[in-house]
mmCIF file of C-alpha atoms in Angstrom:
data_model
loop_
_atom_site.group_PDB
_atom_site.id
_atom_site.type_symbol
_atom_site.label_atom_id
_atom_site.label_comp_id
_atom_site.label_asym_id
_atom_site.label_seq_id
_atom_site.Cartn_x
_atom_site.Cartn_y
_atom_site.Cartn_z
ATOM 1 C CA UNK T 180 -16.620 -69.640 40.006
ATOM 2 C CA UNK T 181 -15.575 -73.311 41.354
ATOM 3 C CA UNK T 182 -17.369 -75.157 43.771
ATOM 4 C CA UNK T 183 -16.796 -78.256 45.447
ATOM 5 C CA UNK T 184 -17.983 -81.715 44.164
ATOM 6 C CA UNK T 185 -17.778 -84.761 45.439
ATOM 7 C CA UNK T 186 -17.092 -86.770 48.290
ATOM 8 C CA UNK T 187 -13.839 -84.707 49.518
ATOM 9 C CA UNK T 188 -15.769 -81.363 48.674
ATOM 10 C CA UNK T 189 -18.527 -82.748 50.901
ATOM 11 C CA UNK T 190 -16.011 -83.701 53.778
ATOM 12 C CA UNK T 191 -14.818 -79.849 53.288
ATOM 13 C CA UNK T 192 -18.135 -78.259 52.980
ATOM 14 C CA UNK T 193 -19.146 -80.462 56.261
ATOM 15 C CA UNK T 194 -15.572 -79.557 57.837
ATOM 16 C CA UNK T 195 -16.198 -75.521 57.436
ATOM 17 C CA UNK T 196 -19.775 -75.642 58.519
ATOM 18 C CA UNK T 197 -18.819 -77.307 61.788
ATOM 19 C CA UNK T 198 -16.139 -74.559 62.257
ATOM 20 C CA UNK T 199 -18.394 -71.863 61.733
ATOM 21 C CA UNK T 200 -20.878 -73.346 64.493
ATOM 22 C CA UNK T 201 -18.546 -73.989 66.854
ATOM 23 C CA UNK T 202 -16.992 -70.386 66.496
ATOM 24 C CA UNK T 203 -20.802 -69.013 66.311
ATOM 25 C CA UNK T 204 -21.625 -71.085 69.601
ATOM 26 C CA UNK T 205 -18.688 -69.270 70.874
ATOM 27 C CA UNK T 206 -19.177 -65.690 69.992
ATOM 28 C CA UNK T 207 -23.159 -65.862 70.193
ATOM 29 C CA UNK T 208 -23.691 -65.749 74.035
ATOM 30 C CA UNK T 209 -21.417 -62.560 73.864
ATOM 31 C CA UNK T 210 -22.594 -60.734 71.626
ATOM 32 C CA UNK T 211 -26.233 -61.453 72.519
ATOM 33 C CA UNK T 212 -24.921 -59.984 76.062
ATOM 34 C CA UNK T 213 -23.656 -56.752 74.358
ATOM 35 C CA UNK T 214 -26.979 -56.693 72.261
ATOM 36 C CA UNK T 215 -29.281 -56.475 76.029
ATOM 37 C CA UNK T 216 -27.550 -53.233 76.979
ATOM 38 C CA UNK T 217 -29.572 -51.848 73.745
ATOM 39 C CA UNK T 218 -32.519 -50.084 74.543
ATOM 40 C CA UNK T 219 -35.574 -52.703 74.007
ATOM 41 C CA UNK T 220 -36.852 -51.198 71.028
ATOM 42 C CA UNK T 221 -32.945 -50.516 68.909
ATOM 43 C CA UNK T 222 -32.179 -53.906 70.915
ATOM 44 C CA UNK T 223 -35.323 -55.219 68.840
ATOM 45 C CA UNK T 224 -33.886 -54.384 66.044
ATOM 46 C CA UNK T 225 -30.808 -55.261 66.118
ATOM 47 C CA UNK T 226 -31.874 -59.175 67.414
ATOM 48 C CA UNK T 227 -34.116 -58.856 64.400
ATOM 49 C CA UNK T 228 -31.054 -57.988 62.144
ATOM 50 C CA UNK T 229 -29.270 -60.705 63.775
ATOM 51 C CA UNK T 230 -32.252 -63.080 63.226
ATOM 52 C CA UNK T 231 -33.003 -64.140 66.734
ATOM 53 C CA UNK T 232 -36.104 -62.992 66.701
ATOM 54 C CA UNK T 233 -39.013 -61.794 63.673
ATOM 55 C CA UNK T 234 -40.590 -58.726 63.914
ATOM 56 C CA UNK T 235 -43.768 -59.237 66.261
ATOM 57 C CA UNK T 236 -40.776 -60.755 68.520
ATOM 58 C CA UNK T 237 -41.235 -64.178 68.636
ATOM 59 C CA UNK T 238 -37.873 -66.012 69.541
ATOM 60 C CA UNK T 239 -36.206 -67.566 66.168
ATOM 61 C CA UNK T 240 -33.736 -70.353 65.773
ATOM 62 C CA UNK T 241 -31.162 -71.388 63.722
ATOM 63 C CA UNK T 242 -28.323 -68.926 62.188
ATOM 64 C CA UNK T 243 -28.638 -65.235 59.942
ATOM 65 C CA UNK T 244 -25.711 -64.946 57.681
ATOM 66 C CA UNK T 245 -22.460 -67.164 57.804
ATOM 67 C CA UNK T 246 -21.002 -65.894 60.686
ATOM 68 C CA UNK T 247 -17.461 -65.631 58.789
ATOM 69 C CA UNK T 248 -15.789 -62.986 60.250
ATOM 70 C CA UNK T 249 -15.952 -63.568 64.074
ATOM 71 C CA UNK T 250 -14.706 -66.916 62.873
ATOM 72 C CA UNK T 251 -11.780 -65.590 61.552
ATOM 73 C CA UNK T 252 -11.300 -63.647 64.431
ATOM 74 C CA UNK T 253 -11.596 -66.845 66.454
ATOM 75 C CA UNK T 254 -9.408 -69.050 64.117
ATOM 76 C CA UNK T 255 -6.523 -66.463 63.977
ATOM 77 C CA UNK T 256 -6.155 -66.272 67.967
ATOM 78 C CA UNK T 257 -5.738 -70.013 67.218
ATOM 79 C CA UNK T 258 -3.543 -70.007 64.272
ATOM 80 C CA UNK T 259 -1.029 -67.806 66.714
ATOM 81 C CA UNK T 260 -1.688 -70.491 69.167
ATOM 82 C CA UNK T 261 -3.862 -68.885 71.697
ATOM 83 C CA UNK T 262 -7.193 -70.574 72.842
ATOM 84 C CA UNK T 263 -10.385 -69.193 70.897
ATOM 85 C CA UNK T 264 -11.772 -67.473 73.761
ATOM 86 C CA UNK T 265 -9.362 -64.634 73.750
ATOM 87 C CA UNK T 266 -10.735 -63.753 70.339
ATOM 88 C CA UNK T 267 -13.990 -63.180 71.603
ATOM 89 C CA UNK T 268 -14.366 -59.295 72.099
ATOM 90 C CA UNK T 269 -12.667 -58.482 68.710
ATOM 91 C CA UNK T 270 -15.458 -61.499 66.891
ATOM 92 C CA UNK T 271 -18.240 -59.224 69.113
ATOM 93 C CA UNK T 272 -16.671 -55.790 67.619
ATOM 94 C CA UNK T 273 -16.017 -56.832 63.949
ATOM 95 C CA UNK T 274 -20.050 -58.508 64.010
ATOM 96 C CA UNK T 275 -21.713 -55.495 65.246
ATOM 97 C CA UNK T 276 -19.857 -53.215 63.080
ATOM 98 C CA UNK T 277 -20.643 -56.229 59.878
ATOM 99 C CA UNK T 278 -24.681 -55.884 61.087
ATOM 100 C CA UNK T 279 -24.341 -52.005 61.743
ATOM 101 C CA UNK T 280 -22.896 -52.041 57.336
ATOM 102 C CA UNK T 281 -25.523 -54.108 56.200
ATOM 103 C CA UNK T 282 -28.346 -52.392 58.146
ATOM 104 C CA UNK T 283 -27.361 -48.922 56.061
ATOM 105 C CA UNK T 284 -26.136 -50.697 52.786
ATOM 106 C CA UNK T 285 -29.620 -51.871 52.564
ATOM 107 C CA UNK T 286 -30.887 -48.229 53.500
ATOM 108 C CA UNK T 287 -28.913 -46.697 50.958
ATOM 109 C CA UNK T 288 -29.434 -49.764 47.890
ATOM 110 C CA UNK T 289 -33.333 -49.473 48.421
ATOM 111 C CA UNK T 290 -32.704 -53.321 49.086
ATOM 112 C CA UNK T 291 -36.316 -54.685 50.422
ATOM 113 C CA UNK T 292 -34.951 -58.587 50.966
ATOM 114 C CA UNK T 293 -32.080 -60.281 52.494
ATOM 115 C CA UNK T 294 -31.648 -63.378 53.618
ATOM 116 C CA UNK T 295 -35.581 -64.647 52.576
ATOM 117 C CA UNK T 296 -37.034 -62.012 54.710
ATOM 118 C CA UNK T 297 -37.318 -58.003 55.334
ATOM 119 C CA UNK T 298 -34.809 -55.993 55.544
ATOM 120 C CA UNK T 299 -34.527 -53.754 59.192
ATOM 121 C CA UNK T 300 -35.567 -50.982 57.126
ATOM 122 C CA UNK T 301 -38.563 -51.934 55.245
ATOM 123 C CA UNK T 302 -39.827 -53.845 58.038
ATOM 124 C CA UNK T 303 -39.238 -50.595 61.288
ATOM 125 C CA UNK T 304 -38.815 -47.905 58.710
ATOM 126 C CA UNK T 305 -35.760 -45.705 57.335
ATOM 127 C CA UNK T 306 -35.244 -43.675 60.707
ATOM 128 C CA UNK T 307 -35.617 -46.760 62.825
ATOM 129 C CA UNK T 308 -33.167 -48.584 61.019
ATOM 130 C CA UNK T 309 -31.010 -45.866 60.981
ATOM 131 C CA UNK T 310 -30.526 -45.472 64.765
ATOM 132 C CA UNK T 311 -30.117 -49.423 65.224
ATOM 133 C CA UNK T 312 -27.645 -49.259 62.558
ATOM 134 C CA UNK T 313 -26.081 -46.028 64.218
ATOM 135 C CA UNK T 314 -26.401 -48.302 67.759
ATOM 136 C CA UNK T 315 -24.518 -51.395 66.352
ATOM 137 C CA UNK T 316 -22.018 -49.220 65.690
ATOM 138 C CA UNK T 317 -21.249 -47.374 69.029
ATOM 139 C CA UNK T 318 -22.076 -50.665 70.813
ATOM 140 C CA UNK T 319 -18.934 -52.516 68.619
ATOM 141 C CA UNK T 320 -16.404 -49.688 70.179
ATOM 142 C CA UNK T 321 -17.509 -49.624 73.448
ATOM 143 C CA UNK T 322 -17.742 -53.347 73.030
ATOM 144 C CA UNK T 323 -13.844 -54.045 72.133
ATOM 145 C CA UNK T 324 -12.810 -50.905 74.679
ATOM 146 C CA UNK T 325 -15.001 -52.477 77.311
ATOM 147 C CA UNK T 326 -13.338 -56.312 76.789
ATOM 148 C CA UNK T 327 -9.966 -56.319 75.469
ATOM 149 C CA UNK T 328 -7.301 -56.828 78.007
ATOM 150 C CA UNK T 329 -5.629 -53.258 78.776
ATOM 151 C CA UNK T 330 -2.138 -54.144 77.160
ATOM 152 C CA UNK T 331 -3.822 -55.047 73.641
ATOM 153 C CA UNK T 332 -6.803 -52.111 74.324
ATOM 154 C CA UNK T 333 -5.214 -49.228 72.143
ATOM 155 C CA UNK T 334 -3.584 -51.375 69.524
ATOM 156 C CA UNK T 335 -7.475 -53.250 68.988
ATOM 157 C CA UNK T 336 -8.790 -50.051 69.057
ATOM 158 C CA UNK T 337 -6.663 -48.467 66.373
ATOM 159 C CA UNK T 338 -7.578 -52.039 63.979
ATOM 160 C CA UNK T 339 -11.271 -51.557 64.673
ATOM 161 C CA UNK T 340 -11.098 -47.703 63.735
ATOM 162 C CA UNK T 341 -9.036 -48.019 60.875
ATOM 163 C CA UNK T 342 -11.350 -50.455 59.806
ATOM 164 C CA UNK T 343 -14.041 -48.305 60.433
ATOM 165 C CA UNK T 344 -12.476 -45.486 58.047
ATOM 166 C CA UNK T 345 -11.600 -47.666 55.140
ATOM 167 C CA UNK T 346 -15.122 -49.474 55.138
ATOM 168 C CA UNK T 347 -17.075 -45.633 54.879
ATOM 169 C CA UNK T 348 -13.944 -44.813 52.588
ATOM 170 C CA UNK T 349 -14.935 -48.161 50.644
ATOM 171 C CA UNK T 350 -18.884 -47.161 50.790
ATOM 172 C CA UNK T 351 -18.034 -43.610 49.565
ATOM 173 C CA UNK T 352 -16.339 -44.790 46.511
ATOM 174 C CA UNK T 353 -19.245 -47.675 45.521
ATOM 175 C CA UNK T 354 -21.752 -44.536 45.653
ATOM 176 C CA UNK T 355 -20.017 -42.241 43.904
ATOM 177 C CA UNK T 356 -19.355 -45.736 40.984
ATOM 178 C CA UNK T 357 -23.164 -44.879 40.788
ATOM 179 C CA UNK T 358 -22.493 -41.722 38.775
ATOM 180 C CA UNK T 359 -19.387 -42.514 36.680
ATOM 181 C CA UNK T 360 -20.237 -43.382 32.988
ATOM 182 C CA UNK T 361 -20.069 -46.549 31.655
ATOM 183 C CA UNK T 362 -17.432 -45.939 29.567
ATOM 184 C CA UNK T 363 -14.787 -43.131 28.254
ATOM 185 C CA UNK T 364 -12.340 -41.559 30.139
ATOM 186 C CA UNK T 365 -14.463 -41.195 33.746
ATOM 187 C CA UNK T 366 -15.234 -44.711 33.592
ATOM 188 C CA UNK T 367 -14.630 -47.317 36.454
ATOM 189 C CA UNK T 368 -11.489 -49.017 36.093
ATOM 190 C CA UNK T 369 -10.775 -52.324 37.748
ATOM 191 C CA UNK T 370 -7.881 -51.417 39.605
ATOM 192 C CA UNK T 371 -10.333 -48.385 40.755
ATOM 193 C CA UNK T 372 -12.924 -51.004 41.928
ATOM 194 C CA UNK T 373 -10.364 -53.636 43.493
ATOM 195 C CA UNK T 374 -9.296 -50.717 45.924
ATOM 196 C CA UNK T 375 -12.854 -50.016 46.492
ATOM 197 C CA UNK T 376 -13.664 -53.719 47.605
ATOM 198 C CA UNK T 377 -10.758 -54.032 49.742
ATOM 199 C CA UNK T 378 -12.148 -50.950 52.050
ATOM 200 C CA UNK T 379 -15.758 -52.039 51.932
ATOM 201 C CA UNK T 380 -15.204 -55.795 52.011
ATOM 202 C CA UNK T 381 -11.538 -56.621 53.156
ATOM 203 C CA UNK T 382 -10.985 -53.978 55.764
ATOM 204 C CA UNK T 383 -13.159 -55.661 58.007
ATOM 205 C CA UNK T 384 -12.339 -59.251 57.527
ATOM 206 C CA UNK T 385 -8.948 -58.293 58.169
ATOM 207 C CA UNK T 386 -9.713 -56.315 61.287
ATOM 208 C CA UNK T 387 -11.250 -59.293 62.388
ATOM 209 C CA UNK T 388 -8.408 -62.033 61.790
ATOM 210 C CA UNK T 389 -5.892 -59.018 62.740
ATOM 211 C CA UNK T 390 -7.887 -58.347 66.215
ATOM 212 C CA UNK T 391 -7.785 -62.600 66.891
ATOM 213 C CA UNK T 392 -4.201 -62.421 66.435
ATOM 214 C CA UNK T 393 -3.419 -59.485 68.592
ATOM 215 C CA UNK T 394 -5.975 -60.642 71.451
ATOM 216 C CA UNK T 395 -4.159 -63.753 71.268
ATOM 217 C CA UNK T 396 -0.766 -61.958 72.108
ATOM 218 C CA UNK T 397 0.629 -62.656 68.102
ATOM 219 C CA UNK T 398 3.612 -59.784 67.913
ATOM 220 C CA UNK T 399 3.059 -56.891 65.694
ATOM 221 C CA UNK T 400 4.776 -58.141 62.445
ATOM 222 C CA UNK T 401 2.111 -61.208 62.762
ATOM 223 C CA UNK T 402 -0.941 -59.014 63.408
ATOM 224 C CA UNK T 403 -0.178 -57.106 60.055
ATOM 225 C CA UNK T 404 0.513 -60.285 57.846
ATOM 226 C CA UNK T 405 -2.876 -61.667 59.125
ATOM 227 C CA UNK T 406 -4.829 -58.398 58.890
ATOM 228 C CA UNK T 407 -3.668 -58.769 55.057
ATOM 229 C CA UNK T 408 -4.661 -62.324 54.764
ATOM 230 C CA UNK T 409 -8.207 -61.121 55.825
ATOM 231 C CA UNK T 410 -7.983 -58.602 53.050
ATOM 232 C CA UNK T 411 -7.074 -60.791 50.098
ATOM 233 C CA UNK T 412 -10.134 -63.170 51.675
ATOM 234 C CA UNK T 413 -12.623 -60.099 51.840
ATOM 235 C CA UNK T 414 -11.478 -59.652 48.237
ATOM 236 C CA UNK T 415 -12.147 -62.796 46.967
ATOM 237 C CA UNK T 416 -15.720 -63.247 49.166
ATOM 238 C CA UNK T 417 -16.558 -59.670 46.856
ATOM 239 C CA UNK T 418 -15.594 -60.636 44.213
ATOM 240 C CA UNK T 419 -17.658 -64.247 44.406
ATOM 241 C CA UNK T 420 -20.470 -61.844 45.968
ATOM 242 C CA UNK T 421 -20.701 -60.387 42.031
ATOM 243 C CA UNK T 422 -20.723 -63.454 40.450
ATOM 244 C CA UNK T 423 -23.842 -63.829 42.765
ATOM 245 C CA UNK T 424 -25.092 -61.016 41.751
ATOM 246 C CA UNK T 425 -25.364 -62.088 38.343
ATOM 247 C CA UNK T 426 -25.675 -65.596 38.341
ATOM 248 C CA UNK T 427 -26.433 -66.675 41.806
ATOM 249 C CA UNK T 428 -29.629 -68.874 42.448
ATOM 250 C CA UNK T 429 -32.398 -67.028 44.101
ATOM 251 C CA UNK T 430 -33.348 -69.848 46.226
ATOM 252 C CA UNK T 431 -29.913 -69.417 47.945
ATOM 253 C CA UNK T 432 -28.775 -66.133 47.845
ATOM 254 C CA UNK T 433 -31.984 -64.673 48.452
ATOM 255 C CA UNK T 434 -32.251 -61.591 46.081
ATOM 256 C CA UNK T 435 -34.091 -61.500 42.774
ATOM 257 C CA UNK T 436 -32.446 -63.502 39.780
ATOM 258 C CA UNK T 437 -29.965 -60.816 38.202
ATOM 259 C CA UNK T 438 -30.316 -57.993 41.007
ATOM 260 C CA UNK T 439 -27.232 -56.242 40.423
ATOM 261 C CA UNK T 440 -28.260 -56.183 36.716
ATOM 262 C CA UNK T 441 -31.242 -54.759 37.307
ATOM 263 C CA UNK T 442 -30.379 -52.131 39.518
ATOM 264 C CA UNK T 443 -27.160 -51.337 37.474
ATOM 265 C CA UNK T 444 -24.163 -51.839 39.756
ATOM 266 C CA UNK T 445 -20.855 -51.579 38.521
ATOM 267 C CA UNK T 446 -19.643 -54.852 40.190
ATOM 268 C CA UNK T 447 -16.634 -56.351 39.418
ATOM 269 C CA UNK T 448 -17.999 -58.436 36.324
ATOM 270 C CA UNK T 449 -19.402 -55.307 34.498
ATOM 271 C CA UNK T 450 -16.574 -53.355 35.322
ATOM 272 C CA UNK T 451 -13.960 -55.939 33.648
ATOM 273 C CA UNK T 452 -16.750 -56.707 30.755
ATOM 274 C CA UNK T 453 -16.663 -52.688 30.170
ATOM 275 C CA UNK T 454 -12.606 -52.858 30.183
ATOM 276 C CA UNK T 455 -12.302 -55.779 27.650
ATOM 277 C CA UNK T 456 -12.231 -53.881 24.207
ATOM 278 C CA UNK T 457 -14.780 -56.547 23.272
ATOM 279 C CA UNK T 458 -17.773 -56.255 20.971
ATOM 280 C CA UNK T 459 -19.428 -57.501 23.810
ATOM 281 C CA UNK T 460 -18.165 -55.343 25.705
ATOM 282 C CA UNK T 461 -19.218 -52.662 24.143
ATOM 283 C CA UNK T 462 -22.654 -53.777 23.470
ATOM 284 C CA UNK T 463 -22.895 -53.994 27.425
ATOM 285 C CA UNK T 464 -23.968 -50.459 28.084
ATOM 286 C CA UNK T 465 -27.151 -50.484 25.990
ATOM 287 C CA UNK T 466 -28.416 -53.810 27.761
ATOM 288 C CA UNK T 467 -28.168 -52.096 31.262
ATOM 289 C CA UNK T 468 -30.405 -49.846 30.305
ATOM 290 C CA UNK T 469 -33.192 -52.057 28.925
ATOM 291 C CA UNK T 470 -34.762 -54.081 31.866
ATOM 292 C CA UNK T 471 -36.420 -56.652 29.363
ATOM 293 C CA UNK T 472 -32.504 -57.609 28.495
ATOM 294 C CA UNK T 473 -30.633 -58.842 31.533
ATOM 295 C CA UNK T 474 -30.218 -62.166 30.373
ATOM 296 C CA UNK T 475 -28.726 -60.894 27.101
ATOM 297 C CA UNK T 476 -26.741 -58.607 29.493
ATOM 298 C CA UNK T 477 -25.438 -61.649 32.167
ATOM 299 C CA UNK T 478 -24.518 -63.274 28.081
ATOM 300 C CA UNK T 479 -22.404 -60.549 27.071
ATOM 301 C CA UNK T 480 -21.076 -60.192 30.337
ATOM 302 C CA UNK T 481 -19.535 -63.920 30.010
ATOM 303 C CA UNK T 482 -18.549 -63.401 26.579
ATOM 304 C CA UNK T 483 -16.823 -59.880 27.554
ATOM 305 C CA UNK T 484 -14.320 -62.278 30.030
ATOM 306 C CA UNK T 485 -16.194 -60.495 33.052
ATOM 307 C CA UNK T 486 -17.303 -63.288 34.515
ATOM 308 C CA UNK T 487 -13.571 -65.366 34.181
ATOM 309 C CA UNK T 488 -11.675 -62.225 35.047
ATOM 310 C CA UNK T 489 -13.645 -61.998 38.325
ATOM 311 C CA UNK T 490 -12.764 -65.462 39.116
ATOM 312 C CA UNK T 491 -9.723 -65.302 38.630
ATOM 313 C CA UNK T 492 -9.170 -62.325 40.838
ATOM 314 C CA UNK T 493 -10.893 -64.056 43.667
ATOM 315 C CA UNK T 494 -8.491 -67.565 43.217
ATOM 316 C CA UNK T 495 -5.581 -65.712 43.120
ATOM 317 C CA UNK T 496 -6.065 -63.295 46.219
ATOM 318 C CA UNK T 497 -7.313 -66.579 47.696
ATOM 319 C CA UNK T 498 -4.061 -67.956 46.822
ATOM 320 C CA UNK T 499 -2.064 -65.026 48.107
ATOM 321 C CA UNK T 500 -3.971 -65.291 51.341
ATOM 322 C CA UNK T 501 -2.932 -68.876 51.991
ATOM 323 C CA UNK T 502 0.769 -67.993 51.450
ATOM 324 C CA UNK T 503 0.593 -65.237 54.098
ATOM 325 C CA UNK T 504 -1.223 -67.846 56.609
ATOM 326 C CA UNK T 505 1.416 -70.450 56.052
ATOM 327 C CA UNK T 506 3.980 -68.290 56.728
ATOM 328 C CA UNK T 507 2.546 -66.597 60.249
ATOM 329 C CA UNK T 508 0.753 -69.394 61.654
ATOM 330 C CA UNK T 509 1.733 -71.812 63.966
ATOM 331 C CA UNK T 510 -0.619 -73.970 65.345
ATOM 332 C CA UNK T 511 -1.073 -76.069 61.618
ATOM 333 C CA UNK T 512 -4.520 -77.557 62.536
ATOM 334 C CA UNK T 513 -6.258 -73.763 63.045
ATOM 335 C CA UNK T 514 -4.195 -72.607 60.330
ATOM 336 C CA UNK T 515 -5.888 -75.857 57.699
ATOM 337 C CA UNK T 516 -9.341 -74.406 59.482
ATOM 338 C CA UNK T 517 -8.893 -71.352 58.168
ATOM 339 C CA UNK T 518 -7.448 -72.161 55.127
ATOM 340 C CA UNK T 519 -10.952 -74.341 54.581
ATOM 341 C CA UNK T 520 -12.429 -70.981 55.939
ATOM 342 C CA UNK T 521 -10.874 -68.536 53.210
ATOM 343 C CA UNK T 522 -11.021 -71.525 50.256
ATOM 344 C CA UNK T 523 -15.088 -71.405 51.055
ATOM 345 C CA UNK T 524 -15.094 -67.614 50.499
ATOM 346 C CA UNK T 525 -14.611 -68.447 46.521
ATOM 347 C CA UNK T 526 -16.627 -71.799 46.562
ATOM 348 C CA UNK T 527 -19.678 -71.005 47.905
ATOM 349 C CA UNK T 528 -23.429 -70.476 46.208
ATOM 350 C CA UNK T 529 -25.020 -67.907 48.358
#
């Protein structure tokens, strides 16, 4: 996994982070509007998931999470030459349906952290956490049905849904990964795992830069090619999200050192380790078992090609995802934004 070094990656790394606070200063007052028609305690929640507030309900500042995907919502209206604001109902939508995921993903990993702190879960409880995930969800389609200008209303409704269906679809298929054998004949293949992080990953990030195009009045043909930019993107932000998962820093990310190791995901790394016909490869399987091994594991994993392979997957949908911008945009400046935007999807550390 690259990152960025030196003075032009710090110009970059400055560059995005501006873009994603102006789009969050944007989208923010919105979506903290839809959150109030919650009832106090699921809106509690649901601030809490947001990180506006801890759980005794004192007000908190600063940011929870990156904020990417109602920025690509923002910087496609943009790229298609509209102003930002017409974006904001489908950003609203696509980040209440992103909180309403992560509030059951963590449900259904058993995940106790994110983000330094409690998960909604362990700090309301499962059936809590279940209805405010179960309320973020209702509240993004009556959201986007509520805002979006009549003419656009059915065609942003038909994004968000499809979404909707490809990111359970997505969900499905990781749980059922849980069960398939390491290796043999029911074993996960890559290309079975690359479809799987498109629906659970790049089905909404594409929703999201598909929804800023058509709120910003892009035609049909330029809706599509920008819904599949968002794609490749959510492709490549999964398939960094693994290398995390692995190797990421604790201090950043976080999770536990080695957390998908430990719980024994079949991310994209172990997948293509699995695949490579390697002898370490093949020694993978017995070092997923033993807790006292996941450093030996992350090793083998690296000398498998598991950790290149995944790389290289998420630079070349990253590259494919520039092309298709290139091609659709035109307003050039948004377009470089989120360009920058996508490029940080396989650069960052957390």
């Amino acid at each position: 996994m690259s990152t960025a070094a030196g003075p032009a990656g710090l110009v970059g790394a400055a560059a995005v982070a501006d873009t994603l606070e102006r789009c969050r200063t944007l989208v923010t007052p919105a979506l903290r509007a839809a959150v109030e028609r919650l009832a106090p305690d699921v809106g509690a929640m649901a601030a809490y998931s947001f990180g506006w507030q801890d759980v005794d309900g004192t007000p908190l500042t600063g940011a929870a999470g990156k904020g990417l995907r109602p920025a690509f919502a923002v910087l496609a209206a943009e790229a298609v030459g509209a102003p930002a604001e017409a974006a904001v109902p489908g950003a609203v939508a696509v980040e209440l349906v992103h909180a309403f995921s992560l509030v059951h993903d963590d449900i259904m990993d058993g995940d106790e952290r994110r983000r330094h702190r409690d998960t909604v879960w362990k700090a309301y409880g499962v059936g809590p956490a279940v209805l405010a995930g179960d309320a973020l969800l209702v509240l993004a389609v009556d959201t986007l049905a509520a805002a979006a200008p009549e003419p656009d209303r059915a065609a942003a409704l038909d994004l968000l849904t499809t979404a909707l269906v490809e990111l359970v679809n997505g969900q499905a298929a990781d749980v059922a990964f849980e069960t398939r054998p390491w290796t043999g004949p029911g074993a996960v293949s890559v290309e079975e795992y690359t479809a799987m992080a498109i629906g659970k990953t790049g089905s909404l990030l594409g929703c999201a830069a598909g929804l800023g195009a058509l709120l910003g009045g892009a035609p049909p043909d330029t809706v599509a090619a920008l819904d599949r930019t968002g794609r490749d993107v959510g492709l490549a932000f999964q398939a960094v999200d693994d290398l995390l998962g692995v190797w990421g820093d604790p201090a950043l990310t976080g999770k536990p050192v080695r957390n998908d190791l430990r719980e024994r995901k079949k991310t994209l790394p172990v997948v293509a380790a699995l695949a490579s016909g390697t002898p370490a490869g093949a020694r993978l399987p017995r070092l997923l078992g033993d807790a006292a091994a996941l450093h030996e594991a992350a090793h083998a994993i690296e000398t498998a090609g598991g950790r290149a392979a995944t790389s290289a997957l998420a630079e070349r949908h990253l590259r494919r995802a520039r092309r298709a911008l290139d091609r659709v945009a035109t307003d050039r400046a948004a377009a470089e934004a989120l360009g920058a935007l996508a490029a940080f999807a396989v650069t960052r550390t957390h």
